Amino acid sequence: MISANEVMGYGLFALAGMLTVALVLLAVVLRRLRGAQRQARDREAEHQAVLDRLQENEYRLRAIIESEPECVKLQAEDGTVLEINPAGLRLVDADKLEDVVGKKIYCVVAPEYVDFYRENMRRVFSGESVVYEFKAITLRGRVAWMETHGVPLRDARGTIYALLGITRDITEHKNAEEQARRHQTELARVARLSTMGEMATGIAHELNQPLSAIANFARGCIRRLHADGMTPGELIEPLEEVCEQAERAGEILRHVRDFVRKSELQMKPLDINQIVRTVVKFTEHEARQQGAFVRLDLDAGLPRVQADAIMIEQVICNLVRNAVEAMADAQWSRRQVTILTRLIGGDVVEIEVGDSGPGIEATIIDQVFDQFFTTKPEGVGMGLSISRSIVESHGGRIRAESGRKGGATFRFTLQASDQQASGHERADSLHC
Ligand code: ADP
């Protein structure tokens, strides 16, 4: 029999055992808890360190941007300025951030460049990096030329959320360029005038001799006709002299024409797309001032053409200028010039300059290539006539068409040379 004391002893012993197990378990739980707490603290510290590093990086980036001498800015798709550095504020003559941040960038873009600016914004928001020049009018009304290098900024999912633009003032450079261009044009004009002057003096001098001789022999004939007893046979010799001298005069003129032709045409195999791009560069300033777009649709991989670069530039330049002038009237809200190149018939390249202007009336379309034909108050009427001579001297043809709803199109052809063009780019499109 187990006594009550023994039962109590066993009970106490079991209780002590259970307590010991409970205490051991508690100790284990506590240790794990402490471990977990330590881990959480470590993780928090790590997280904080990452945050600190991020913040430090942001401060550093901000300090770099703030001290950057060029304007750095972020713009939303609708043109709202999201951020701008102090150099940017100085560039647009702003006193404080609120003058610019939250406002549309178009406030400082010259009106004739707003469409152009929008087009570049669209390109950046479709993923392209672009460099574009535009005229700006600062908050104090100062006119300046700027160049922006715009790149798309993407979030973690790759969505473009802003344009990052670095802009610099290129006014001085632009003015110098403009001055050089004017100087060059003036030089070319003077050179042309003096060459023409010299040539005219030379021709006059050369022609003077046969013309005086013709006059003398003709007068001699008249004298003989008045004299008594004159026989017709006596007139043969002086009249033969007249014919000879007239032929000599003709010969002089033929030489002059040959000389002009030879000295003007310097035929070489050319990349016509390159010529078009050069012309767009020349004329872009004028086109922009009239609020016109020039769109290029150039056939990549065209063969080279056999032509004189300067002369063909002159033709395309005339056509683009005419197109821009035709659309200058305020009623044409969409002012677009399209220059297109294509291969026709295997070895002929066609260049087309079309516009969205009023077109050409059917009653005058046959006269537009005539010398001195013009419908412009300040026109001379020589542009198309010269263009036709140039194209024809290259063995090509030029023609004009007018759309039923307006819009004039001029097309001319050039013969492809045997050599293939190299390094063509794909068809592109730009605004100027
Ligand atoms: P100018 O420009 O001095 O008038 P041009 O020989 O270049 O001389 O042009 C002759 C005429 O042809 C112009 O006055 C105009 O009437 C017409 N013309 C030329 N290009 C266009 C065009 N793109 N759209 C409408 N008319 C045009």
mmCIF file with all atom_site columns, N, CA, C and O in Angstrom, residues 346-364:
data_model
loop_
_atom_site.group_PDB
_atom_site.id
_atom_site.type_symbol
_atom_site.label_atom_id
_atom_site.label_alt_id
_atom_site.label_comp_id
_atom_site.label_asym_id
_atom_site.label_entity_id
_atom_site.label_seq_id
_atom_site.pdbx_PDB_ins_code
_atom_site.Cartn_x
_atom_site.Cartn_y
_atom_site.Cartn_z
_atom_site.occupancy
_atom_site.B_iso_or_equiv
_atom_site.pdbx_formal_charge
_atom_site.auth_seq_id
_atom_site.auth_comp_id
_atom_site.auth_asym_id
_atom_site.auth_atom_id
_atom_site.pdbx_PDB_model_num
ATOM 1  N N  . GLY A 1 346 ? 14.036 52.302 -113.227 1.00 0.00 ? 346 GLY A N  1
ATOM 2  C CA . GLY A 1 346 ? 15.322 51.606 -113.111 1.00 0.00 ? 346 GLY A CA 1
ATOM 3  C C  . GLY A 1 346 ? 16.535 52.506 -112.992 1.00 0.00 ? 346 GLY A C  1
ATOM 4  O O  . GLY A 1 346 ? 17.370 52.301 -112.129 1.00 0.00 ? 346 GLY A O  1
ATOM 5  N N  . ASP A 1 347 ? 16.682 53.537 -113.855 1.00 0.00 ? 347 ASP A N  1
ATOM 6  C CA . ASP A 1 347 ? 17.900 54.341 -113.765 1.00 0.00 ? 347 ASP A CA 1
ATOM 7  C C  . ASP A 1 347 ? 17.609 55.845 -113.740 1.00 0.00 ? 347 ASP A C  1
ATOM 8  O O  . ASP A 1 347 ? 18.435 56.658 -114.080 1.00 0.00 ? 347 ASP A O  1
ATOM 9  N N  . VAL A 1 348 ? 16.401 56.181 -113.344 1.00 0.00 ? 348 VAL A N  1
ATOM 10 C CA . VAL A 1 348 ? 16.048 57.600 -113.228 1.00 0.00 ? 348 VAL A CA 1
ATOM 11 C C  . VAL A 1 348 ? 15.567 57.860 -111.801 1.00 0.00 ? 348 VAL A C  1
ATOM 12 O O  . VAL A 1 348 ? 14.756 57.112 -111.258 1.00 0.00 ? 348 VAL A O  1
ATOM 13 N N  . VAL A 1 349 ? 16.120 58.910 -111.200 1.00 0.00 ? 349 VAL A N  1
ATOM 14 C CA . VAL A 1 349 ? 15.706 59.267 -109.845 1.00 0.00 ? 349 VAL A CA 1
ATOM 15 C C  . VAL A 1 349 ? 14.787 60.486 -109.944 1.00 0.00 ? 349 VAL A C  1
ATOM 16 O O  . VAL A 1 349 ? 15.085 61.431 -110.676 1.00 0.00 ? 349 VAL A O  1
ATOM 17 N N  . GLU A 1 350 ? 13.662 60.403 -109.231 1.00 0.00 ? 350 GLU A N  1
ATOM 18 C CA . GLU A 1 350 ? 12.725 61.530 -109.256 1.00 0.00 ? 350 GLU A CA 1
ATOM 19 C C  . GLU A 1 350 ? 12.736 62.215 -107.893 1.00 0.00 ? 350 GLU A C  1
ATOM 20 O O  . GLU A 1 350 ? 12.743 61.549 -106.857 1.00 0.00 ? 350 GLU A O  1
ATOM 21 N N  . ILE A 1 351 ? 12.753 63.544 -107.933 1.00 0.00 ? 351 ILE A N  1
ATOM 22 C CA . ILE A 1 351 ? 12.719 64.328 -106.690 1.00 0.00 ? 351 ILE A CA 1
ATOM 23 C C  . ILE A 1 351 ? 11.421 65.121 -106.732 1.00 0.00 ? 351 ILE A C  1
ATOM 24 O O  . ILE A 1 351 ? 11.122 65.784 -107.736 1.00 0.00 ? 351 ILE A O  1
ATOM 25 N N  . GLU A 1 352 ? 10.670 65.033 -105.643 1.00 0.00 ? 352 GLU A N  1
ATOM 26 C CA . GLU A 1 352 ? 9.350  65.688 -105.619 1.00 0.00 ? 352 GLU A CA 1
ATOM 27 C C  . GLU A 1 352 ? 9.309  66.658 -104.439 1.00 0.00 ? 352 GLU A C  1
ATOM 28 O O  . GLU A 1 352 ? 9.710  66.309 -103.334 1.00 0.00 ? 352 GLU A O  1
ATOM 29 N N  . VAL A 1 353 ? 8.846  67.875 -104.720 1.00 0.00 ? 353 VAL A N  1
ATOM 30 C CA . VAL A 1 353 ? 8.643  68.844 -103.637 1.00 0.00 ? 353 VAL A CA 1
ATOM 31 C C  . VAL A 1 353 ? 7.163  69.226 -103.666 1.00 0.00 ? 353 VAL A C  1
ATOM 32 O O  . VAL A 1 353 ? 6.692  69.826 -104.634 1.00 0.00 ? 353 VAL A O  1
ATOM 33 N N  . GLY A 1 354 ? 6.433  68.839 -102.638 1.00 0.00 ? 354 GLY A N  1
ATOM 34 C CA . GLY A 1 354 ? 4.995  69.125 -102.599 1.00 0.00 ? 354 GLY A CA 1
ATOM 35 C C  . GLY A 1 354 ? 4.670  70.015 -101.412 1.00 0.00 ? 354 GLY A C  1
ATOM 36 O O  . GLY A 1 354 ? 5.413  70.050 -100.435 1.00 0.00 ? 354 GLY A O  1
ATOM 37 N N  . ASP A 1 355 ? 3.576  70.743 -101.518 1.00 0.00 ? 355 ASP A N  1
ATOM 38 C CA . ASP A 1 355 ? 3.198  71.583 -100.382 1.00 0.00 ? 355 ASP A CA 1
ATOM 39 C C  . ASP A 1 355 ? 1.701  71.505 -100.132 1.00 0.00 ? 355 ASP A C  1
ATOM 40 O O  . ASP A 1 355 ? 0.953  70.940 -100.938 1.00 0.00 ? 355 ASP A O  1
ATOM 41 N N  . SER A 1 356 ? 1.280  72.058 -98.988  1.00 0.00 ? 356 SER A N  1
ATOM 42 C CA . SER A 1 356 ? -0.144 72.041 -98.650  1.00 0.00 ? 356 SER A CA 1
ATOM 43 C C  . SER A 1 356 ? -0.736 73.436 -98.828  1.00 0.00 ? 356 SER A C  1
ATOM 44 O O  . SER A 1 356 ? -1.647 73.826 -98.128  1.00 0.00 ? 356 SER A O  1
ATOM 45 N N  . GLY A 1 357 ? -0.171 74.189 -99.770  1.00 0.00 ? 357 GLY A N  1
ATOM 46 C CA . GLY A 1 357 ? -0.625 75.564 -100.020 1.00 0.00 ? 357 GLY A CA 1
ATOM 47 C C  . GLY A 1 357 ? -1.823 75.614 -100.968 1.00 0.00 ? 357 GLY A C  1
ATOM 48 O O  . GLY A 1 357 ? -2.531 74.617 -101.144 1.00 0.00 ? 357 GLY A O  1
ATOM 49 N N  . PRO A 1 358 ? -2.050 76.761 -101.615 1.00 0.00 ? 358 PRO A N  1
ATOM 50 C CA . PRO A 1 358 ? -3.253 76.938 -102.441 1.00 0.00 ? 358 PRO A CA 1
ATOM 51 C C  . PRO A 1 358 ? -3.203 76.215 -103.784 1.00 0.00 ? 358 PRO A C  1
ATOM 52 O O  . PRO A 1 358 ? -4.225 76.117 -104.467 1.00 0.00 ? 358 PRO A O  1
ATOM 53 N N  . GLY A 1 359 ? -2.018 75.753 -104.186 1.00 0.00 ? 359 GLY A N  1
ATOM 54 C CA . GLY A 1 359 ? -1.904 75.117 -105.506 1.00 0.00 ? 359 GLY A CA 1
ATOM 55 C C  . GLY A 1 359 ? -1.741 76.180 -106.592 1.00 0.00 ? 359 GLY A C  1
ATOM 56 O O  . GLY A 1 359 ? -1.604 77.374 -106.291 1.00 0.00 ? 359 GLY A O  1
ATOM 57 N N  . ILE A 1 360 ? -1.754 75.737 -107.852 1.00 0.00 ? 360 ILE A N  1
ATOM 58 C CA . ILE A 1 360 ? -1.544 76.674 -108.970 1.00 0.00 ? 360 ILE A CA 1
ATOM 59 C C  . ILE A 1 360 ? -2.787 76.617 -109.859 1.00 0.00 ? 360 ILE A C  1
ATOM 60 O O  . ILE A 1 360 ? -3.254 75.528 -110.222 1.00 0.00 ? 360 ILE A O  1
ATOM 61 N N  . GLU A 1 361 ? -3.289 77.787 -110.202 1.00 0.00 ? 361 GLU A N  1
ATOM 62 C CA . GLU A 1 361 ? -4.511 77.812 -111.029 1.00 0.00 ? 361 GLU A CA 1
ATOM 63 C C  . GLU A 1 361 ? -4.246 77.213 -112.400 1.00 0.00 ? 361 GLU A C  1
ATOM 64 O O  . GLU A 1 361 ? -3.167 77.422 -112.986 1.00 0.00 ? 361 GLU A O  1
ATOM 65 N N  . ALA A 1 362 ? -5.256 76.488 -112.922 1.00 0.00 ? 362 ALA A N  1
ATOM 66 C CA . ALA A 1 362 ? -5.092 75.802 -114.212 1.00 0.00 ? 362 ALA A CA 1
ATOM 67 C C  . ALA A 1 362 ? -4.734 76.788 -115.329 1.00 0.00 ? 362 ALA A C  1
ATOM 68 O O  . ALA A 1 362 ? -4.001 76.450 -116.252 1.00 0.00 ? 362 ALA A O  1
ATOM 69 N N  . THR A 1 363 ? -5.222 78.038 -115.218 1.00 0.00 ? 363 THR A N  1
ATOM 70 C CA . THR A 1 363 ? -4.995 79.013 -116.294 1.00 0.00 ? 363 THR A CA 1
ATOM 71 C C  . THR A 1 363 ? -3.528 79.462 -116.377 1.00 0.00 ? 363 THR A C  1
ATOM 72 O O  . THR A 1 363 ? -3.093 79.962 -117.401 1.00 0.00 ? 363 THR A O  1
ATOM 73 N N  . ILE A 1 364 ? -2.775 79.282 -115.288 1.00 0.00 ? 364 ILE A N  1
ATOM 74 C CA . ILE A 1 364 ? -1.378 79.764 -115.333 1.00 0.00 ? 364 ILE A CA 1
ATOM 75 C C  . ILE A 1 364 ? -0.344 78.649 -115.212 1.00 0.00 ? 364 ILE A C  1
ATOM 76 O O  . ILE A 1 364 ? 0.851  78.905 -115.331 1.00 0.00 ? 364 ILE A O  1
#
